Tab-separated table of N, CA and C in Angstrom:
chain	number	residue	atom	x	y	z
A	1	MET	N	119.892	89.719	138.850
A	1	MET	CA	119.528	88.746	137.866
A	1	MET	C	120.789	88.054	137.358
A	2	ASP	N	120.766	86.753	137.346
A	2	ASP	CA	121.906	85.953	136.913
A	2	ASP	C	121.635	85.436	135.504
A	3	MET	N	122.472	85.828	134.546
A	3	MET	CA	122.292	85.406	133.157
A	3	MET	C	123.563	84.725	132.681
A	4	SER	N	123.401	83.815	131.746
A	4	SER	CA	124.577	83.162	131.174
A	4	SER	C	124.391	82.996	129.671
A	5	TYR	N	125.513	82.842	128.996
A	5	TYR	CA	125.522	82.677	127.545
A	5	TYR	C	126.522	81.591	127.199
A	6	ASP	N	126.112	80.678	126.339
A	6	ASP	CA	126.985	79.591	125.904
A	6	ASP	C	127.051	79.598	124.379
A	7	PRO	N	128.199	79.979	123.781
A	7	PRO	CA	128.297	80.027	122.324
A	7	PRO	C	128.116	78.660	121.665
A	8	LYS	N	128.286	77.582	122.433
A	8	LYS	CA	128.092	76.243	121.880
A	8	LYS	C	126.619	75.952	121.595
A	9	LYS	N	125.736	76.794	122.105
A	9	LYS	CA	124.307	76.616	121.858
A	9	LYS	C	123.826	77.347	120.612
A	10	VAL	N	124.750	77.985	119.894
A	10	VAL	CA	124.423	78.662	118.638
A	10	VAL	C	124.844	77.750	117.494
A	11	ASN	N	123.885	77.396	116.646
A	11	ASN	CA	124.163	76.502	115.519
A	11	ASN	C	123.754	77.162	114.211
A	12	VAL	N	124.613	77.009	113.209
A	12	VAL	CA	124.361	77.575	111.886
A	12	VAL	C	124.438	76.447	110.868
A	13	ASN	N	123.377	76.337	110.071
A	13	ASN	CA	123.303	75.323	109.022
A	13	ASN	C	123.107	76.043	107.694
A	14	VAL	N	124.041	75.837	106.768
A	14	VAL	CA	123.971	76.456	105.447
A	14	VAL	C	123.934	75.347	104.401
A	15	ASP	N	122.882	75.317	103.617
A	15	ASP	CA	122.750	74.342	102.533
A	15	ASP	C	122.923	72.907	103.049
A	16	GLY	N	122.381	72.636	104.241
A	16	GLY	CA	122.449	71.291	104.812
A	16	GLY	C	123.739	70.946	105.522
A	17	THR	N	124.651	71.900	105.637
A	17	THR	CA	125.940	71.666	106.290
A	17	THR	C	126.037	72.495	107.562
A	18	ILE	N	126.407	71.849	108.669
A	18	ILE	CA	126.647	72.577	109.920
A	18	ILE	C	127.966	73.330	109.777
A	19	ILE	N	127.930	74.633	110.000
A	19	ILE	CA	129.123	75.467	109.861
A	19	ILE	C	129.943	75.365	111.154
A	20	THR	N	131.248	75.188	110.994
A	20	THR	CA	132.169	75.073	112.121
A	20	THR	C	133.386	75.968	111.875
A	21	GLY	N	134.173	76.152	112.915
A	21	GLY	CA	135.415	76.914	112.785
A	21	GLY	C	135.212	78.410	112.905
A	22	PHE	N	134.301	78.838	113.782
A	22	PHE	CA	134.068	80.268	113.975
A	22	PHE	C	135.261	80.915	114.662
A	23	SER	N	135.440	82.195	114.398
A	23	SER	CA	136.574	82.919	114.996
A	23	SER	C	136.271	83.281	116.439
A	24	SER	N	137.279	83.759	117.130
A	24	SER	CA	137.077	84.200	118.512
A	24	SER	C	136.362	85.550	118.557
A	25	ASP	N	136.292	86.239	117.415
A	25	ASP	CA	135.640	87.552	117.347
A	25	ASP	C	134.121	87.460	117.375
A	26	GLY	N	133.568	86.331	116.993
A	26	GLY	CA	132.120	86.200	116.960
A	26	GLY	C	131.691	85.060	116.068
A	27	ILE	N	130.414	84.757	116.139
A	27	ILE	CA	129.858	83.680	115.331
A	27	ILE	C	129.062	84.271	114.177
A	28	ILE	N	128.008	85.003	114.523
A	28	ILE	CA	127.139	85.573	113.495
A	28	ILE	C	126.751	86.997	113.857
A	29	THR	N	126.423	87.749	112.830
A	29	THR	CA	125.768	89.038	112.993
A	29	THR	C	124.605	89.024	112.019
A	30	ILE	N	123.407	89.224	112.548
A	30	ILE	CA	122.197	89.212	111.732
A	30	ILE	C	121.649	90.632	111.716
A	31	SER	N	121.403	91.166	110.520
A	31	SER	CA	120.886	92.527	110.449
A	31	SER	C	119.932	92.686	109.268
A	32	LYS	N	118.938	93.529	109.463
A	32	LYS	CA	118.030	93.904	108.388
A	32	LYS	C	118.769	94.880	107.477
A	33	ASN	N	118.455	94.853	106.176
A	33	ASN	CA	119.141	95.740	105.240
A	33	ASN	C	118.608	97.173	105.272
A	34	GLU	N	117.354	97.353	105.704
A	34	GLU	CA	116.771	98.684	105.778
A	34	GLU	C	115.882	98.775	107.012
A	35	ASP	N	115.568	99.994	107.416
A	35	ASP	CA	114.627	100.200	108.515
A	35	ASP	C	113.261	99.646	108.126
A	36	ALA	N	112.514	99.145	109.095
A	36	ALA	CA	111.181	98.595	108.844
A	36	ALA	C	110.153	99.693	108.595
A	37	VAL	N	110.388	100.861	109.145
A	37	VAL	CA	109.455	101.966	109.005
A	37	VAL	C	110.240	103.265	108.883
A	38	THR	N	109.701	104.210	108.109
A	38	THR	CA	110.318	105.510	107.958
A	38	THR	C	109.308	106.575	108.372
A	39	PRO	N	109.622	107.373	109.379
A	39	PRO	CA	108.695	108.448	109.734
A	39	PRO	C	108.808	109.591	108.722
A	40	ASN	N	107.664	110.118	108.320
A	40	ASN	CA	107.625	111.241	107.396
A	40	ASN	C	106.872	112.357	108.098
A	41	VAL	N	107.563	113.450	108.389
A	41	VAL	CA	106.971	114.572	109.111
A	41	VAL	C	106.600	115.661	108.123
A	42	GLY	N	105.312	116.023	108.126
A	42	GLY	CA	104.815	117.067	107.229
A	42	GLY	C	105.165	118.462	107.718
A	43	CYS	N	104.828	119.475	106.909
A	43	CYS	CA	105.138	120.880	107.222
A	43	CYS	C	104.534	121.333	108.541
A	44	GLN	N	103.379	120.771	108.906
A	44	GLN	CA	102.712	121.204	110.131
A	44	GLN	C	102.944	120.230	111.289
A	45	GLY	N	103.926	119.354	111.131
A	45	GLY	CA	104.292	118.439	112.202
A	45	GLY	C	103.539	117.119	112.221
A	46	ASP	N	102.630	116.920	111.270
A	46	ASP	CA	101.922	115.643	111.198
A	46	ASP	C	102.907	114.543	110.835
A	47	VAL	N	102.771	113.416	111.493
A	47	VAL	CA	103.698	112.307	111.255
A	47	VAL	C	102.950	111.149	110.610
A	48	VAL	N	103.549	110.642	109.549
A	48	VAL	CA	103.047	109.440	108.883
A	48	VAL	C	104.176	108.423	108.923
A	49	TYR	N	103.854	107.217	109.376
A	49	TYR	CA	104.843	106.149	109.378
A	49	TYR	C	104.683	105.358	108.091
A	50	GLU	N	105.712	105.389	107.264
A	50	GLU	CA	105.688	104.671	105.999
A	50	GLU	C	106.332	103.308	106.193
A	51	GLU	N	105.541	102.264	105.970
A	51	GLU	CA	106.022	100.897	106.129
A	51	GLU	C	106.934	100.544	104.959
A	52	ASN	N	108.042	99.904	105.261
A	52	ASN	CA	108.996	99.500	104.229
A	52	ASN	C	108.739	98.042	103.866
A	53	ALA	N	108.528	97.767	102.600
A	53	ALA	CA	108.255	96.407	102.139
A	53	ALA	C	109.516	95.552	102.031
A	54	ASN	N	110.680	96.167	102.142
A	54	ASN	CA	111.933	95.419	102.033
A	54	ASN	C	112.144	94.593	103.299
A	55	GLU	N	112.033	93.276	103.177
A	55	GLU	CA	112.209	92.382	104.317
A	55	GLU	C	113.559	91.674	104.280
A	56	SER	N	114.448	92.132	103.404
A	56	SER	CA	115.734	91.453	103.250
A	56	SER	C	116.681	91.768	104.403
A	57	GLY	N	117.693	90.931	104.511
A	57	GLY	CA	118.694	91.123	105.545
A	57	GLY	C	119.999	90.473	105.152
A	58	THR	N	120.955	90.565	106.045
A	58	THR	CA	122.271	89.981	105.825
A	58	THR	C	122.685	89.206	107.069
A	59	ILE	N	123.251	88.046	106.843
A	59	ILE	CA	123.837	87.254	107.910
A	59	ILE	C	125.337	87.218	107.648
A	60	ALA	N	126.117	87.719	108.583
A	60	ALA	CA	127.575	87.706	108.458
A	60	ALA	C	128.127	86.609	109.363
A	61	LEU	N	128.869	85.689	108.774
A	61	LEU	CA	129.539	84.621	109.519
A	61	LEU	C	131.008	84.985	109.633
A	62	THR	N	131.553	84.945	110.839
A	62	THR	CA	132.960	85.255	111.060
A	62	THR	C	133.686	83.954	111.375
A	63	LEU	N	134.551	83.538	110.463
A	63	LEU	CA	135.215	82.245	110.576
A	63	LEU	C	136.722	82.394	110.706
A	64	GLN	N	137.348	81.406	111.327
A	64	GLN	CA	138.807	81.341	111.343
A	64	GLN	C	139.275	81.095	109.914
A	65	GLY	N	140.449	81.571	109.595
A	65	GLY	CA	141.007	81.345	108.264
A	65	GLY	C	141.205	79.880	107.935
A	66	THR	N	141.208	79.024	108.958
A	66	THR	CA	141.400	77.584	108.764
A	66	THR	C	140.096	76.791	108.889
A	67	SER	N	138.963	77.487	108.930
A	67	SER	CA	137.675	76.809	109.091
A	67	SER	C	137.422	75.815	107.959
A	68	PRO	N	137.050	74.586	108.290
A	68	PRO	CA	136.733	73.612	107.247
A	68	PRO	C	135.478	73.998	106.449
A	69	SER	N	134.684	74.920	106.973
A	69	SER	CA	133.463	75.342	106.285
A	69	SER	C	133.719	76.332	105.157
A	70	LEU	N	134.895	76.950	105.130
A	70	LEU	CA	135.184	77.946	104.093
A	70	LEU	C	135.123	77.356	102.684
A	71	ALA	N	135.559	76.141	102.503
A	71	ALA	CA	135.532	75.523	101.171
A	71	ALA	C	134.105	75.412	100.657
A	72	LYS	N	133.201	74.978	101.502
A	72	LYS	CA	131.789	74.860	101.128
A	72	LYS	C	131.202	76.227	100.796
A	73	LEU	N	131.471	77.213	101.628
A	73	LEU	CA	130.930	78.547	101.421
A	73	LEU	C	131.505	79.199	100.166
A	74	ARG	N	132.788	79.008	99.929
A	74	ARG	CA	133.391	79.537	98.688
A	74	ARG	C	132.768	78.872	97.462
A	75	SER	N	132.511	77.582	97.544
A	75	SER	CA	131.884	76.856	96.440
A	75	SER	C	130.488	77.399	96.150
A	76	LEU	N	129.715	77.664	97.187
A	76	LEU	CA	128.383	78.243	97.001
A	76	LEU	C	128.481	79.608	96.323
A	77	ALA	N	129.471	80.403	96.729
A	77	ALA	CA	129.645	81.738	96.143
A	77	ALA	C	130.069	81.654	94.686
A	78	VAL	N	131.082	80.849	94.404
A	78	VAL	CA	131.618	80.737	93.047
A	78	VAL	C	130.577	80.176	92.077
A	79	ASN	N	129.790	79.210	92.549
A	79	ASN	CA	128.770	78.589	91.695
A	79	ASN	C	127.446	79.346	91.696
A	80	ARG	N	127.386	80.458	92.431
A	80	ARG	CA	126.208	81.320	92.475
A	80	ARG	C	124.941	80.545	92.802
A	81	LYS	N	125.067	79.687	93.785
A	81	LYS	CA	123.980	78.789	94.158
A	81	LYS	C	123.072	79.416	95.210
A	82	LYS	N	121.763	79.201	95.070
A	82	LYS	CA	120.800	79.563	96.107
A	82	LYS	C	120.763	78.444	97.128
A	83	PHE	N	120.539	78.804	98.399
A	83	PHE	CA	120.540	77.791	99.452
A	83	PHE	C	119.689	78.256	100.624
A	84	SER	N	119.461	77.343	101.550
A	84	SER	CA	118.722	77.636	102.778
A	84	SER	C	119.699	77.863	103.929
A	85	VAL	N	119.271	78.671	104.886
A	85	VAL	CA	120.048	78.922	106.099
A	85	VAL	C	119.132	78.707	107.297
A	86	TYR	N	119.640	77.986	108.274
A	86	TYR	CA	118.928	77.781	109.534
A	86	TYR	C	119.875	78.140	110.668
A	87	ILE	N	119.430	79.007	111.544
A	87	ILE	CA	120.229	79.401	112.708
A	87	ILE	C	119.366	79.193	113.941
A	88	SER	N	119.955	78.564	114.939
A	88	SER	CA	119.247	78.431	116.213
A	88	SER	C	120.190	78.798	117.348
A	89	ASP	N	119.655	79.535	118.281
A	89	ASP	CA	120.371	79.910	119.492
A	89	ASP	C	119.520	79.417	120.648
A	90	ALA	N	119.980	78.379	121.316
A	90	ALA	CA	119.219	77.755	122.393
A	90	ALA	C	119.521	78.346	123.767
A	91	ASN	N	120.217	79.464	123.815
A	91	ASN	CA	120.446	80.126	125.101
A	91	ASN	C	119.105	80.594	125.654
A	92	GLU	N	118.890	80.350	126.922
A	92	GLU	CA	117.587	80.619	127.535
A	92	GLU	C	117.245	82.102	127.623
A	93	ASP	N	118.221	82.959	127.820
A	93	ASP	CA	117.945	84.367	128.070
A	93	ASP	C	117.569	85.161	126.826
A	94	ASP	N	118.025	84.758	125.661
A	94	ASP	CA	117.716	85.501	124.434
A	94	ASP	C	117.802	84.571	123.231
A	95	SER	N	116.975	83.547	123.206
A	95	SER	CA	117.049	82.578	122.119
A	95	SER	C	116.469	83.179	120.835
A	96	ILE	N	117.023	82.749	119.709
A	96	ILE	CA	116.523	83.175	118.400
A	96	ILE	C	116.474	81.971	117.482
A	97	ALA	N	115.700	82.122	116.423
A	97	ALA	CA	115.677	81.120	115.363
A	97	ALA	C	115.481	81.855	114.042
A	98	VAL	N	116.253	81.477	113.045
A	98	VAL	CA	116.134	82.051	111.711
A	98	VAL	C	116.052	80.899	110.726
A	99	SER	N	115.081	80.980	109.847
A	99	SER	CA	114.935	80.003	108.778
A	99	SER	C	114.711	80.797	107.502
A	100	ALA	N	115.613	80.666	106.537
A	100	ALA	CA	115.527	81.472	105.325
A	100	ALA	C	115.837	80.621	104.091
A	101	GLN	N	115.124	80.907	103.022
A	101	GLN	CA	115.304	80.193	101.760
A	101	GLN	C	115.841	81.155	100.691
A	102	ASN	N	116.317	80.605	99.601
A	102	ASN	CA	116.790	81.369	98.437
A	102	ASN	C	117.855	82.397	98.780
A	103	CYS	N	118.745	82.044	99.685
A	103	CYS	CA	119.831	82.935	100.100
A	103	CYS	C	120.990	82.826	99.110
A	104	ARG	N	121.820	83.848	99.103
A	104	ARG	CA	123.006	83.845	98.250
A	104	ARG	C	124.163	84.490	98.997
A	105	ILE	N	125.368	84.030	98.704
A	105	ILE	CA	126.569	84.677	99.226
A	105	ILE	C	126.901	85.829	98.292
A	106	LEU	N	127.049	87.022	98.851
A	106	LEU	CA	127.241	88.221	98.043
A	106	LEU	C	128.554	88.212	97.276
A	107	LYS	N	129.619	87.718	97.902
A	107	LYS	CA	130.903	87.560	97.219
A	107	LYS	C	131.707	86.523	97.982
A	108	ALA	N	132.592	85.867	97.286
A	108	ALA	CA	133.439	84.870	97.940
A	108	ALA	C	134.267	85.556	99.020
A	109	PRO	N	134.450	84.892	100.163
A	109	PRO	CA	135.224	85.518	101.236
A	109	PRO	C	136.669	85.762	100.819
A	110	ASP	N	137.221	86.846	101.335
A	110	ASP	CA	138.615	87.170	101.057
A	110	ASP	C	139.520	86.060	101.562
A	111	ILE	N	140.657	85.935	100.911
A	111	ILE	CA	141.667	84.959	101.312
A	111	ILE	C	142.882	85.747	101.790
A	112	SER	N	143.316	85.444	103.003
A	112	SER	CA	144.523	86.105	103.502
A	112	SER	C	145.415	85.063	104.162
A	113	ARG	N	146.684	85.240	103.974
A	113	ARG	CA	147.682	84.376	104.600
A	113	ARG	C	148.706	85.272	105.258
A	114	GLY	N	149.114	84.914	106.459
A	114	GLY	CA	150.070	85.730	107.177
A	114	GLY	C	150.645	84.980	108.359
A	115	LYS	N	151.104	85.741	109.333
A	115	LYS	CA	151.719	85.165	110.523
A	115	LYS	C	150.720	84.331	111.324
A	116	THR	N	149.445	84.768	111.303
A	116	THR	CA	148.387	84.009	111.978
A	116	THR	C	147.371	83.553	110.933
A	117	SER	N	146.491	82.667	111.344
A	117	SER	CA	145.509	82.133	110.393
A	117	SER	C	144.476	83.168	109.991
A	118	GLY	N	144.284	84.204	110.785
A	118	GLY	CA	143.369	85.281	110.450
A	118	GLY	C	141.911	84.850	110.486
A	119	THR	N	141.063	85.711	109.947
A	119	THR	CA	139.634	85.436	109.895
A	119	THR	C	139.100	85.719	108.497
A	120	ALA	N	137.917	85.174	108.240
A	120	ALA	CA	137.221	85.437	106.981
A	120	ALA	C	135.758	85.699	107.320
A	121	THR	N	135.192	86.717	106.701
A	121	THR	CA	133.785	87.029	106.898
A	121	THR	C	133.016	86.664	105.639
A	122	VAL	N	131.932	85.928	105.822
A	122	VAL	CA	131.074	85.526	104.716
A	122	VAL	C	129.734	86.217	104.916
A	123	ASN	N	129.337	87.034	103.932
A	123	ASN	CA	128.066	87.755	104.000
A	123	ASN	C	127.028	87.040	103.151
A	124	ILE	N	125.945	86.639	103.800
A	124	ILE	CA	124.866	85.914	103.133
A	124	ILE	C	123.672	86.847	103.012
A	125	TYR	N	123.199	87.043	101.785
A	125	TYR	CA	122.005	87.852	101.536
A	125	TYR	C	120.772	86.990	101.760
A	126	VAL	N	119.830	87.507	102.545
A	126	VAL	CA	118.597	86.796	102.867
A	126	VAL	C	117.431	87.616	102.314
A	127	PRO	N	116.684	87.076	101.327
A	127	PRO	CA	115.597	87.854	100.727
A	127	PRO	C	114.475	88.218	101.709
A	128	LYS	N	114.172	87.311	102.639
A	128	LYS	CA	113.124	87.580	103.627
A	128	LYS	C	113.643	87.115	104.988
A	129	LEU	N	114.128	88.078	105.769
A	129	LEU	CA	114.718	87.771	107.074
A	129	LEU	C	113.645	87.891	108.147
A	130	THR	N	113.342	86.765	108.782
A	130	THR	CA	112.357	86.734	109.859
A	130	THR	C	113.015	86.141	111.086
A	131	LEU	N	113.022	86.906	112.159
A	131	LEU	CA	113.571	86.434	113.426
A	131	LEU	C	112.435	85.904	114.284
A	132	ARG	N	112.688	84.777	114.924
A	132	ARG	CA	111.701	84.216	115.857
A	132	ARG	C	112.348	83.971	117.183
């Protein structure tokens, strides 16, 4: 089986702005904050699957220290603004789409200066994370 991946087909839109300047380490990491189900095993081995109502998740953006998008993201964090996030991955082998409202940046990204431009990670809290 021949598969290919093109990072240029991954697009991230935060609060109406296309995010640019991703690091070489990665673009995004999308994860649920908790397991969707918890198995509960009784004394006699009976299993009950307890559904978790927590649908929240986190989107981590990994940016170059010189990314022009950092100013916008820092502004959203400092002003404690709610915003929408749209992510699309048009790669044919494993495409995804995320559309989320009322998101918040958990904390302003760290600032580092050194011999290289470094990277900055921005963690976005998503109240209801749905992958399509």
